[in-house]
mmCIF file of C-alpha atoms in Angstrom:
data_model
loop_
_atom_site.group_PDB
_atom_site.id
_atom_site.type_symbol
_atom_site.label_atom_id
_atom_site.label_comp_id
_atom_site.label_asym_id
_atom_site.label_seq_id
_atom_site.Cartn_x
_atom_site.Cartn_y
_atom_site.Cartn_z
ATOM 1 C CA MET A 10 -15.790 -4.652 2.326
ATOM 2 C CA TYR A 11 -15.465 -0.937 3.270
ATOM 3 C CA ARG A 12 -18.424 0.939 4.282
ATOM 4 C CA PHE A 13 -19.564 4.619 3.620
ATOM 5 C CA LYS A 14 -18.584 5.310 7.382
ATOM 6 C CA ASP A 15 -14.797 4.596 6.323
ATOM 7 C CA TYR A 16 -14.945 6.926 3.491
ATOM 8 C CA TRP A 17 -17.056 9.488 5.363
ATOM 9 C CA GLN A 18 -14.468 9.500 8.297
ATOM 10 C CA ARG A 19 -11.409 9.995 6.117
ATOM 11 C CA GLY A 20 -13.292 12.887 4.230
ATOM 12 C CA ALA A 21 -13.773 14.384 7.605
ATOM 13 C CA VAL A 22 -9.861 14.245 8.395
ATOM 14 C CA PHE A 23 -9.296 15.567 4.825
ATOM 15 C CA LEU A 24 -11.118 18.808 5.570
ATOM 16 C CA HIS A 25 -9.957 19.219 9.015
ATOM 17 C CA ASN A 26 -6.210 18.904 7.817
ATOM 18 C CA LYS A 27 -7.074 21.320 5.040
ATOM 19 C CA MET A 28 -8.295 23.927 7.301
ATOM 20 C CA PHE A 29 -5.669 23.357 10.351
ATOM 21 C CA PRO A 30 -2.250 22.375 8.474
ATOM 22 C CA SER A 31 -0.420 22.765 11.745
ATOM 23 C CA ARG A 32 -2.867 20.435 13.550
ATOM 24 C CA LYS A 33 -3.218 17.710 11.052
ATOM 25 C CA ARG A 34 -4.818 14.488 12.149
ATOM 26 C CA LEU A 35 -3.800 10.886 10.750
ATOM 27 C CA SER A 36 -6.158 8.496 9.324
ATOM 28 C CA THR A 37 -3.708 5.864 8.852
ATOM 29 C CA VAL A 38 -0.271 4.847 10.390
ATOM 30 C CA MET A 39 1.526 2.277 8.996
ATOM 31 C CA ILE A 40 4.214 0.677 11.153
ATOM 32 C CA TYR A 41 6.896 -1.477 9.848
ATOM 33 C CA ALA A 42 7.577 -3.025 13.142
ATOM 34 C CA THR A 43 10.669 -5.169 11.936
ATOM 35 C CA ASP A 44 12.351 -5.693 8.595
ATOM 36 C CA LEU A 45 12.737 -9.523 9.693
ATOM 37 C CA CYS A 46 10.732 -11.508 7.192
ATOM 38 C CA ASP A 47 10.844 -15.346 6.565
ATOM 39 C CA SER A 48 9.693 -15.232 3.045
ATOM 40 C CA ALA A 49 12.003 -14.805 0.111
ATOM 41 C CA CYS A 50 10.167 -12.497 -2.335
ATOM 42 C CA LYS A 51 11.409 -11.243 -5.754
ATOM 43 C CA HIS A 52 9.409 -7.856 -5.714
ATOM 44 C CA CYS A 53 10.787 -6.989 -2.358
ATOM 45 C CA GLN A 54 14.255 -7.840 -0.667
ATOM 46 C CA ILE A 55 13.512 -6.804 2.720
ATOM 47 C CA TRP A 56 14.127 -10.208 3.853
ATOM 48 C CA THR A 57 17.805 -9.837 2.960
ATOM 49 C CA LYS A 58 18.399 -6.766 5.315
ATOM 50 C CA ARG A 59 20.971 -7.636 8.084
ATOM 51 C CA PRO A 60 21.132 -6.698 10.826
ATOM 52 C CA VAL A 61 17.766 -7.091 11.719
ATOM 53 C CA THR A 62 16.121 -4.121 13.138
ATOM 54 C CA TYR A 63 12.870 -3.985 15.721
ATOM 55 C CA LEU A 64 10.861 -1.006 16.435
ATOM 56 C CA PRO A 65 10.487 -1.289 20.239
ATOM 57 C CA LYS A 66 7.051 -2.230 21.664
ATOM 58 C CA GLU A 67 7.506 0.801 23.987
ATOM 59 C CA LYS A 68 8.166 3.236 21.236
ATOM 60 C CA ILE A 69 5.083 1.833 19.379
ATOM 61 C CA PHE A 70 2.703 2.289 22.699
ATOM 62 C CA GLN A 71 4.367 5.954 23.465
ATOM 63 C CA LEU A 72 3.543 6.686 19.602
ATOM 64 C CA ILE A 73 -0.074 5.787 19.813
ATOM 65 C CA GLN A 74 -0.922 7.185 23.215
ATOM 66 C CA GLY A 75 1.296 10.240 23.183
ATOM 67 C CA ASN A 76 0.621 12.188 19.990
ATOM 68 C CA LYS A 77 -2.367 14.241 19.291
ATOM 69 C CA CYS A 78 -2.133 13.495 15.540
ATOM 70 C CA ILE A 79 -3.185 10.217 16.409
ATOM 71 C CA THR A 80 -6.966 9.744 17.421
ATOM 72 C CA PRO A 81 -9.065 6.815 18.239
ATOM 73 C CA ARG A 82 -10.366 6.867 14.661
ATOM 74 C CA THR A 83 -6.695 6.398 13.459
ATOM 75 C CA THR A 84 -6.112 3.150 11.782
ATOM 76 C CA ILE A 85 -2.724 1.631 12.800
ATOM 77 C CA GLY A 86 -1.400 -0.972 10.493
ATOM 78 C CA LEU A 87 1.017 -3.559 11.685
ATOM 79 C CA GLU A 88 3.515 -4.856 9.008
ATOM 80 C CA GLY A 89 7.153 -5.949 8.353
ATOM 81 C CA GLY A 90 8.918 -7.771 7.259
ATOM 82 C CA GLU A 91 6.519 -10.152 8.807
ATOM 83 C CA PHE A 92 4.968 -8.433 11.952
ATOM 84 C CA MET A 93 4.496 -11.920 13.706
ATOM 85 C CA LEU A 94 8.078 -12.313 13.837
ATOM 86 C CA HIS A 95 8.593 -9.292 16.082
ATOM 87 C CA PRO A 96 9.657 -11.001 19.416
ATOM 88 C CA ASP A 97 6.794 -8.784 21.169
ATOM 89 C CA ALA A 98 4.252 -9.324 18.652
ATOM 90 C CA LEU A 99 1.602 -10.839 21.159
ATOM 91 C CA GLU A 100 2.488 -8.116 23.507
ATOM 92 C CA ILE A 101 1.835 -5.368 21.161
ATOM 93 C CA LEU A 102 -1.597 -7.004 19.662
ATOM 94 C CA GLU A 103 -2.695 -7.367 23.245
ATOM 95 C CA TRP A 104 -1.895 -3.800 24.082
ATOM 96 C CA LEU A 105 -3.613 -2.534 20.913
ATOM 97 C CA ARG A 106 -6.579 -4.604 21.487
ATOM 98 C CA LYS A 107 -7.185 -2.828 24.906
ATOM 99 C CA HIS A 108 -5.846 0.745 24.172
ATOM 100 C CA HIS A 109 -6.422 1.321 20.474
ATOM 101 C CA PRO A 110 -8.635 -1.672 18.977
ATOM 102 C CA LYS A 111 -8.800 0.106 15.598
ATOM 103 C CA PHE A 112 -5.746 -1.771 14.056
ATOM 104 C CA ASP A 113 -4.980 -3.894 10.968
ATOM 105 C CA LEU A 114 -2.760 -6.756 10.742
ATOM 106 C CA LEU A 115 -0.631 -7.892 7.594
ATOM 107 C CA SER A 116 0.963 -11.146 7.124
ATOM 108 C CA ASN A 117 2.347 -13.642 4.643
ATOM 109 C CA CYS A 118 0.637 -16.377 6.719
ATOM 110 C CA LEU A 119 3.880 -18.596 6.604
ATOM 111 C CA LYS A 120 3.405 -19.595 10.121
ATOM 112 C CA PRO A 121 -0.430 -20.359 9.901
ATOM 113 C CA ALA A 122 -0.916 -21.780 13.437
ATOM 114 C CA SER A 123 0.631 -19.061 15.142
ATOM 115 C CA LEU A 124 -1.227 -16.344 13.312
ATOM 116 C CA ILE A 125 -4.444 -18.160 13.720
ATOM 117 C CA GLU A 126 -4.102 -18.395 17.376
ATOM 118 C CA ALA A 127 -3.094 -14.654 17.693
ATOM 119 C CA VAL A 128 -5.922 -13.292 15.516
ATOM 120 C CA LYS A 129 -8.458 -15.457 17.709
ATOM 121 C CA LYS A 130 -7.060 -14.135 20.608
ATOM 122 C CA PHE A 131 -6.494 -10.618 19.906
ATOM 123 C CA PRO A 132 -8.567 -9.964 16.616
ATOM 124 C CA PRO A 133 -7.804 -6.761 14.488
ATOM 125 C CA LYS A 134 -10.196 -4.809 12.572
ATOM 126 C CA ARG A 135 -9.127 -6.211 9.462
ATOM 127 C CA LEU A 136 -6.407 -8.904 8.421
ATOM 128 C CA TRP A 137 -4.489 -8.505 5.361
ATOM 129 C CA VAL A 138 -2.957 -11.535 3.753
ATOM 130 C CA SER A 139 -0.828 -11.876 0.753
ATOM 131 C CA LEU A 140 -1.448 -13.883 -2.205
ATOM 132 C CA ASP A 141 0.058 -13.213 -5.734
ATOM 133 C CA GLY A 142 -1.191 -16.355 -7.893
ATOM 134 C CA ASP A 143 -1.690 -19.815 -8.002
ATOM 135 C CA LYS A 144 0.619 -22.421 -6.370
ATOM 136 C CA ASP A 145 3.425 -22.526 -8.628
ATOM 137 C CA THR A 146 3.492 -18.689 -8.811
ATOM 138 C CA TYR A 147 3.638 -18.251 -5.134
ATOM 139 C CA LEU A 148 6.531 -20.537 -4.958
ATOM 140 C CA ASN A 149 8.561 -18.904 -7.945
ATOM 141 C CA MET A 150 7.480 -15.113 -6.827
ATOM 142 C CA ARG A 151 7.829 -15.496 -3.218
ATOM 143 C CA GLY A 152 10.341 -18.288 -2.659
ATOM 144 C CA LYS A 153 8.434 -20.274 -0.240
ATOM 145 C CA ASP A 154 6.046 -22.867 -0.637
ATOM 146 C CA GLY A 155 3.322 -21.000 1.255
ATOM 147 C CA TYR A 156 0.175 -21.192 -0.859
ATOM 148 C CA ASP A 157 -1.551 -23.894 1.270
ATOM 149 C CA HIS A 158 -0.761 -21.790 4.365
ATOM 150 C CA VAL A 159 -2.632 -18.682 3.199
ATOM 151 C CA LEU A 160 -5.638 -20.942 2.292
ATOM 152 C CA THR A 161 -5.631 -22.487 5.779
ATOM 153 C CA VAL A 162 -5.530 -18.892 6.935
ATOM 154 C CA ILE A 163 -8.425 -17.602 5.159
ATOM 155 C CA LYS A 164 -10.559 -20.823 5.778
ATOM 156 C CA GLU A 165 -9.832 -20.700 9.489
ATOM 157 C CA LEU A 166 -10.422 -16.923 10.161
ATOM 158 C CA LYS A 167 -12.844 -15.442 7.570
ATOM 159 C CA ASP A 168 -15.892 -15.941 9.716
ATOM 160 C CA ILE A 169 -13.952 -14.338 12.604
ATOM 161 C CA VAL A 170 -12.422 -10.989 11.248
ATOM 162 C CA PRO A 171 -12.723 -9.481 7.966
ATOM 163 C CA ILE A 172 -10.035 -10.375 5.373
ATOM 164 C CA SER A 173 -8.387 -8.590 2.509
ATOM 165 C CA VAL A 174 -6.392 -10.686 0.248
ATOM 166 C CA MET A 175 -3.558 -8.457 -1.163
ATOM 167 C CA PHE A 176 -2.603 -9.045 -4.940
ATOM 168 C CA THR A 177 0.468 -7.239 -6.249
ATOM 169 C CA LEU A 178 0.923 -7.266 -10.150
ATOM 170 C CA THR A 179 4.617 -7.491 -11.033
ATOM 171 C CA PRO A 180 6.972 -8.771 -13.575
ATOM 172 C CA TYR A 181 7.088 -12.280 -11.706
ATOM 173 C CA ASN A 182 3.280 -12.723 -12.181
ATOM 174 C CA ASP A 183 0.421 -11.862 -14.499
ATOM 175 C CA PHE A 184 -3.335 -11.319 -15.190
ATOM 176 C CA GLN A 185 -4.120 -15.104 -15.292
ATOM 177 C CA ASP A 186 -2.607 -15.261 -11.426
ATOM 178 C CA MET A 187 -4.917 -12.093 -10.847
ATOM 179 C CA ARG A 188 -7.974 -14.073 -12.272
ATOM 180 C CA HIS A 189 -7.110 -17.133 -10.130
ATOM 181 C CA VAL A 190 -6.937 -14.998 -6.945
ATOM 182 C CA ALA A 191 -9.958 -13.076 -7.501
ATOM 183 C CA GLU A 192 -11.912 -16.403 -8.078
ATOM 184 C CA LEU A 193 -10.574 -17.775 -4.875
ATOM 185 C CA CYS A 194 -11.579 -14.762 -3.057
ATOM 186 C CA LYS A 195 -14.986 -14.701 -4.674
ATOM 187 C CA ARG A 196 -15.355 -18.559 -3.763
ATOM 188 C CA GLU A 197 -14.435 -17.578 -0.121
ATOM 189 C CA GLY A 198 -16.386 -14.684 0.369
ATOM 190 C CA ILE A 199 -13.482 -12.154 1.072
ATOM 191 C CA ASP A 200 -12.254 -8.996 -0.227
ATOM 192 C CA MET A 201 -9.568 -8.420 -2.767
ATOM 193 C CA ARG A 202 -7.081 -5.837 -2.965
ATOM 194 C CA ILE A 203 -4.863 -5.206 -6.163
ATOM 195 C CA GLY A 204 -1.658 -3.307 -6.109
ATOM 196 C CA VAL A 205 1.397 -2.888 -8.453
ATOM 197 C CA TYR A 206 4.822 -3.339 -8.340
ATOM 198 C CA ASN A 207 6.863 -0.238 -7.350
ATOM 199 C CA ASP A 208 10.044 0.940 -6.299
ATOM 200 C CA ILE A 209 10.149 1.506 -2.652
ATOM 201 C CA PRO A 210 13.366 2.297 -0.796
ATOM 202 C CA LEU A 211 12.762 0.137 2.084
ATOM 203 C CA PHE A 212 12.079 -2.815 -0.010
ATOM 204 C CA ASP A 213 15.249 -2.740 -2.036
ATOM 205 C CA THR A 214 13.376 -3.628 -5.462
ATOM 206 C CA ILE A 215 15.778 -4.612 -8.105
ATOM 207 C CA GLU A 216 13.585 -4.706 -11.634
ATOM 208 C CA THR A 217 12.870 -0.993 -12.224
ATOM 209 C CA ALA A 218 9.090 -0.787 -11.754
ATOM 210 C CA HIS A 219 6.791 0.207 -14.615
ATOM 211 C CA LEU A 220 9.644 -0.368 -17.303
ATOM 212 C CA THR A 221 10.088 -4.216 -16.577
ATOM 213 C CA GLU A 222 6.939 -5.774 -18.219
ATOM 214 C CA ILE A 223 4.149 -7.332 -16.415
ATOM 215 C CA GLY A 224 4.751 -11.236 -16.485
ATOM 216 C CA SER A 225 8.044 -11.094 -18.035
ATOM 217 C CA GLN A 226 9.938 -12.878 -15.635
ATOM 218 C CA LYS A 227 7.008 -15.248 -14.305
ATOM 219 C CA ASN A 228 8.507 -18.584 -14.502
ATOM 220 C CA GLU A 229 11.937 -17.873 -13.283
ATOM 221 C CA LEU A 230 13.173 -19.829 -10.325
ATOM 222 C CA PRO A 231 13.353 -18.511 -6.737
ATOM 223 C CA ARG A 232 16.158 -16.278 -5.603
ATOM 224 C CA SER A 233 18.817 -17.193 -3.126
ATOM 225 C CA PHE A 234 19.699 -15.035 -0.341
ATOM 226 C CA HIS A 235 23.334 -14.429 -2.015
ATOM 227 C CA GLU A 236 21.590 -13.986 -5.420
ATOM 228 C CA ALA A 237 19.436 -11.185 -3.933
ATOM 229 C CA LYS A 238 22.179 -9.419 -2.133
ATOM 230 C CA GLN A 239 24.547 -9.406 -5.292
ATOM 231 C CA LEU A 240 21.624 -7.793 -7.358
ATOM 232 C CA ILE A 241 20.594 -5.255 -4.895
ATOM 233 C CA ARG A 242 24.354 -4.126 -4.994
ATOM 234 C CA VAL A 243 24.549 -4.213 -8.770
ATOM 235 C CA ARG A 244 21.449 -1.947 -9.124
ATOM 236 C CA LYS A 245 22.742 0.727 -6.492
ATOM 237 C CA GLU A 246 25.917 0.773 -8.286
ATOM 238 C CA ASN A 247 24.298 1.492 -11.515
ATOM 239 C CA VAL A 248 22.204 4.435 -12.017
ATOM 240 C CA ALA A 249 18.721 2.938 -12.708
ATOM 241 C CA GLU A 250 16.497 4.114 -15.444
ATOM 242 C CA THR A 251 13.973 6.597 -13.863
ATOM 243 C CA ALA A 252 10.388 5.194 -13.872
ATOM 244 C CA TYR A 253 8.439 8.181 -14.168
ATOM 245 C CA PRO A 254 5.116 8.348 -16.279
ATOM 246 C CA GLY A 255 5.620 8.996 -20.033
ATOM 247 C CA ASN A 256 8.058 6.680 -20.359
ATOM 248 C CA GLU A 257 6.310 4.249 -23.165
ATOM 249 C CA LYS A 258 8.539 1.211 -23.488
ATOM 250 C CA LYS A 259 5.955 -1.062 -22.123
ATOM 251 C CA THR A 260 3.319 -1.846 -24.639
ATOM 252 C CA LEU A 261 1.050 -4.440 -22.722
ATOM 253 C CA PRO A 262 -2.655 -3.157 -22.851
ATOM 254 C CA ILE A 263 -3.618 -3.430 -19.160
ATOM 255 C CA ARG A 264 -7.385 -2.555 -19.579
ATOM 256 C CA GLU A 265 -7.761 -5.274 -22.426
ATOM 257 C CA ASN A 266 -5.987 -7.908 -19.910
ATOM 258 C CA ILE A 267 -7.960 -7.289 -16.682
ATOM 259 C CA PRO A 268 -10.180 -10.321 -15.850
ATOM 260 C CA ASP A 269 -13.730 -9.301 -15.968
ATOM 261 C CA ILE A 270 -14.209 -10.874 -12.199
ATOM 262 C CA VAL A 271 -11.966 -8.094 -11.065
ATOM 263 C CA GLN A 272 -14.873 -5.521 -11.612
ATOM 264 C CA GLU A 273 -16.614 -7.423 -8.736
ATOM 265 C CA PHE A 274 -14.272 -6.061 -6.216
ATOM 266 C CA SER A 275 -14.359 -2.289 -5.545
ATOM 267 C CA GLU A 276 -11.353 0.000 -5.895
ATOM 268 C CA ASN A 277 -9.399 -2.286 -8.272
ATOM 269 C CA PHE A 278 -10.522 -1.972 -11.927
ATOM 270 C CA ASP A 279 -10.212 1.767 -11.983
ATOM 271 C CA PHE A 280 -7.100 1.706 -10.198
ATOM 272 C CA LEU A 281 -5.388 -0.403 -12.857
ATOM 273 C CA VAL A 282 -7.039 1.309 -15.682
ATOM 274 C CA LEU A 283 -5.670 4.540 -14.389
ATOM 275 C CA TYR A 284 -2.455 2.970 -13.938
ATOM 276 C CA ASP A 285 -2.010 2.247 -17.576
ATOM 277 C CA GLU A 286 -2.949 5.956 -18.218
ATOM 278 C CA TRP A 287 -0.429 7.048 -15.676
ATOM 279 C CA ARG A 288 2.417 5.101 -16.963
ATOM 280 C CA LYS A 289 1.837 6.292 -20.517
ATOM 281 C CA GLY A 290 2.080 9.954 -19.147
ATOM 282 C CA GLY A 291 -1.674 10.431 -18.904
ATOM 283 C CA THR A 292 -3.105 10.394 -15.528
ATOM 284 C CA ARG A 293 -2.019 13.350 -13.296
ATOM 285 C CA LEU A 294 -3.152 13.579 -9.788
ATOM 286 C CA THR A 295 -1.949 15.765 -6.620
ATOM 287 C CA CYS A 296 -1.012 13.323 -3.598
ATOM 288 C CA ASN A 297 -3.199 14.203 -1.019
ATOM 289 C CA SER A 298 -2.792 11.035 0.961
ATOM 290 C CA ILE A 299 0.707 12.335 2.250
ATOM 291 C CA MET A 300 -1.515 14.752 4.305
ATOM 292 C CA GLU A 301 -3.179 12.330 6.429
ATOM 293 C CA SER A 302 -0.990 8.971 6.320
ATOM 294 C CA ILE A 303 2.223 7.996 7.088
ATOM 295 C CA VAL A 304 4.557 5.069 7.541
ATOM 296 C CA ILE A 305 6.996 4.465 10.335
ATOM 297 C CA LEU A 306 10.050 2.291 9.487
ATOM 298 C CA PRO A 307 11.786 -0.121 11.826
ATOM 299 C CA ASP A 308 14.683 2.410 12.683
ATOM 300 C CA GLY A 309 12.107 4.954 13.472
ATOM 301 C CA ASP A 310 12.637 6.868 10.417
ATOM 302 C CA VAL A 311 9.149 8.673 8.804
ATOM 303 C CA PRO A 312 9.526 9.448 5.159
ATOM 304 C CA VAL A 313 7.294 11.939 3.412
ATOM 305 C CA CYS A 314 5.793 8.646 1.695
ATOM 306 C CA GLN A 315 6.344 5.189 0.810
ATOM 307 C CA HIS A 316 7.996 6.086 -2.393
ATOM 308 C CA LEU A 317 10.437 8.773 -1.869
ATOM 309 C CA ASN A 318 13.625 8.429 0.003
ATOM 310 C CA VAL A 319 12.669 11.924 1.744
ATOM 311 C CA LEU A 320 12.629 12.019 5.499
ATOM 312 C CA ILE A 321 10.541 14.219 7.487
ATOM 313 C CA GLY A 322 11.880 12.813 10.742
ATOM 314 C CA ASN A 323 12.708 9.853 13.310
ATOM 315 C CA VAL A 324 10.552 8.883 16.186
ATOM 316 C CA PHE A 325 13.658 8.378 18.518
ATOM 317 C CA THR A 326 14.542 12.025 17.800
ATOM 318 C CA ASN A 327 11.077 13.885 17.927
ATOM 319 C CA SER A 328 7.549 13.291 18.575
ATOM 320 C CA LEU A 329 5.182 12.264 15.950
ATOM 321 C CA ASP A 330 3.500 15.342 16.422
ATOM 322 C CA GLU A 331 6.491 17.453 16.064
ATOM 323 C CA ILE A 332 7.450 15.356 12.905
ATOM 324 C CA PHE A 333 4.202 15.420 11.181
ATOM 325 C CA ASN A 334 3.012 18.860 11.727
ATOM 326 C CA GLY A 335 6.211 20.864 12.154
ATOM 327 C CA MET A 336 6.949 23.594 9.576
ATOM 328 C CA GLU A 337 9.591 21.893 7.429
ATOM 329 C CA THR A 338 7.353 18.945 7.216
ATOM 330 C CA GLN A 339 4.642 21.089 5.941
ATOM 331 C CA LYS A 340 6.844 22.621 3.536
ATOM 332 C CA LYS A 341 7.842 19.301 2.046
ATOM 333 C CA GLN A 342 4.252 17.875 2.145
ATOM 334 C CA LYS A 343 2.796 20.986 0.449
ATOM 335 C CA HIS A 344 5.866 20.704 -2.316
ATOM 336 C CA TYR A 345 5.490 16.971 -3.029
ATOM 337 C CA SER A 346 1.656 17.123 -2.736
ATOM 338 C CA ARG A 347 1.551 19.693 -5.585
ATOM 339 C CA ASN A 348 4.452 18.599 -7.800
ATOM 340 C CA CYS A 349 4.988 14.858 -7.425
ATOM 341 C CA ASN A 350 3.371 12.340 -9.850
ATOM 342 C CA ALA A 351 6.089 9.672 -9.528
ATOM 343 C CA CYS A 352 4.430 6.498 -8.211
ATOM 344 C CA TRP A 353 1.287 4.303 -8.393
ATOM 345 C CA ILE A 354 1.618 2.866 -4.996
ATOM 346 C CA ASN A 355 -1.691 1.608 -3.699
ATOM 347 C CA PHE A 356 -1.246 2.950 -0.118
ATOM 348 C CA HIS A 357 -1.170 6.551 -1.628
ATOM 349 C CA ARG A 358 -3.103 6.360 -5.034
ATOM 350 C CA LYS A 359 -6.192 4.830 -4.067
ATOM 351 C CA TYR A 360 -6.978 7.507 -1.923
ATOM 352 C CA ASP A 361 -6.435 9.860 -4.316
ATOM 353 C CA ILE A 362 -8.587 8.039 -6.763
ATOM 354 C CA VAL A 363 -11.518 7.925 -4.481
ATOM 355 C CA LEU A 364 -10.800 11.700 -3.425
ATOM 356 C CA TYR A 365 -10.965 13.184 -6.860
ATOM 357 C CA ARG A 366 -13.632 10.980 -8.412
ATOM 358 C CA SER A 367 -16.165 11.533 -5.260
ATOM 359 C CA PHE A 368 -15.192 15.499 -5.653
ATOM 360 C CA GLU A 369 -15.871 15.218 -9.380
ATOM 361 C CA LYS A 370 -19.140 13.401 -8.932
ATOM 362 C CA TYR A 371 -20.703 16.310 -7.085
ATOM 363 C CA PHE A 372 -18.649 19.497 -8.010
ATOM 364 C CA GLY A 373 -17.624 19.079 -11.506
ATOM 365 C CA LYS A 374 -14.139 18.616 -12.808
ATOM 366 C CA PHE A 375 -13.319 22.475 -12.980
ATOM 367 C CA VAL A 376 -14.336 22.875 -9.358
ATOM 368 C CA THR A 377 -12.494 19.809 -8.252
ATOM 369 C CA GLY A 378 -9.337 21.123 -10.011
ATOM 370 C CA LYS A 379 -9.605 24.561 -7.869
ATOM 371 C CA MET A 380 -10.089 22.473 -4.740
ATOM 372 C CA LEU A 381 -7.735 19.774 -4.797
ATOM 373 C CA GLY A 382 -5.561 20.841 -7.415
ATOM 374 C CA TYR A 383 -5.373 20.565 -11.101
ATOM 375 C CA TYR A 384 -5.641 17.053 -12.586
ATOM 376 C CA TRP A 385 -6.538 15.111 -15.598
ATOM 377 C CA TRP A 386 -7.341 11.320 -15.898
ATOM 378 C CA GLU A 387 -5.966 10.722 -19.198
ATOM 379 C CA LYS A 388 -3.327 12.220 -21.803
ATOM 380 C CA GLU A 389 -6.015 14.522 -23.783
ATOM 381 C CA LYS A 390 -7.066 15.909 -20.102
ATOM 382 C CA ARG A 391 -10.679 16.104 -21.530
ATOM 383 C CA LYS A 392 -12.467 13.035 -20.156
ATOM 384 C CA THR A 393 -14.169 12.888 -16.776
ATOM 385 C CA TYR A 394 -13.631 9.915 -14.244
ATOM 386 C CA LYS A 395 -16.891 8.395 -15.602
ATOM 387 C CA GLN A 396 -16.420 9.078 -19.086
ATOM 388 C CA LEU A 397 -12.907 7.210 -19.156
ATOM 389 C CA MET A 398 -14.492 4.361 -17.264
ATOM 390 C CA ARG A 399 -16.967 3.780 -19.784
ATOM 391 C CA SER A 400 -14.892 4.497 -22.896
#
């Protein structure tokens, strides 16, 4: 589980960045080191990308050592695709272990033996593994029979490194799957983190997020490579319906369906309750996470956030300091922080929820709005966080 120290450090970065917008520091850098993936997920089509792209190990080392916005307290996340399929994965892990030990590793666990060996040799601060339901749901949703591989990794490594199981709620699974994963995590004594299916440009999502009902396509068979590529083309050729909050086509009451056991894992219950409010046009938060967290794509592109296809630079053209703290980036960050409320991506929104609820607890709703930007938790705009969670 996360500790008070983790939140305190991010709070310190937030205050520093508020005072010195041209010298901002990063709390988190998520590096998508490759788009090569050995899964075949329905909620992410990164596995269909060709040709395959790798972010060179030399560029990763240079990014971490050569930029002031990355400090020893910055968490480096290693992701893909499947990071372990990067040809220099072990060298990158070894280098980070020596030069920047504060790194997280994300994996689908489809090659459990090599992952277990790598983690034992070069342990990250936290290992994130993906599990979205029981054995049948896993096969239908992810296209590979990898459920037992995930369990093998958990059992083998849970006493070596902290493990967080990442569950994504989608049209391809449901709350029964959420309960199954939560019970598994409780039994194994490990953390669980819940995310929600979102439209992310890198992932070439097919079903329109937030408008395609949860669980509505749960039992459909896995997709072939050809089928996925064809569906991607069709969606890109047609103008997809915009999935912004306020569209009330979906009627499934999320709060009533959240398994009770989920409340035993922090930062999940409120995330789901507020997601329900948000997709009905209720929750409105400014996006402060883009001021202290970024993602770097396999080709070196750096978007302003995971959701928007708005670039602030490329690491092969400029340094990360120039990209993250340049004048044009500051303008984009300021604009989208204040005006965008268009996603519910856990990488961004969980930070904003923690930030707002913490400020509101100590300073009240009015002062928090003045300091962080005007906001509301629900459509009537009256309730505090505590009142909403207790209602």
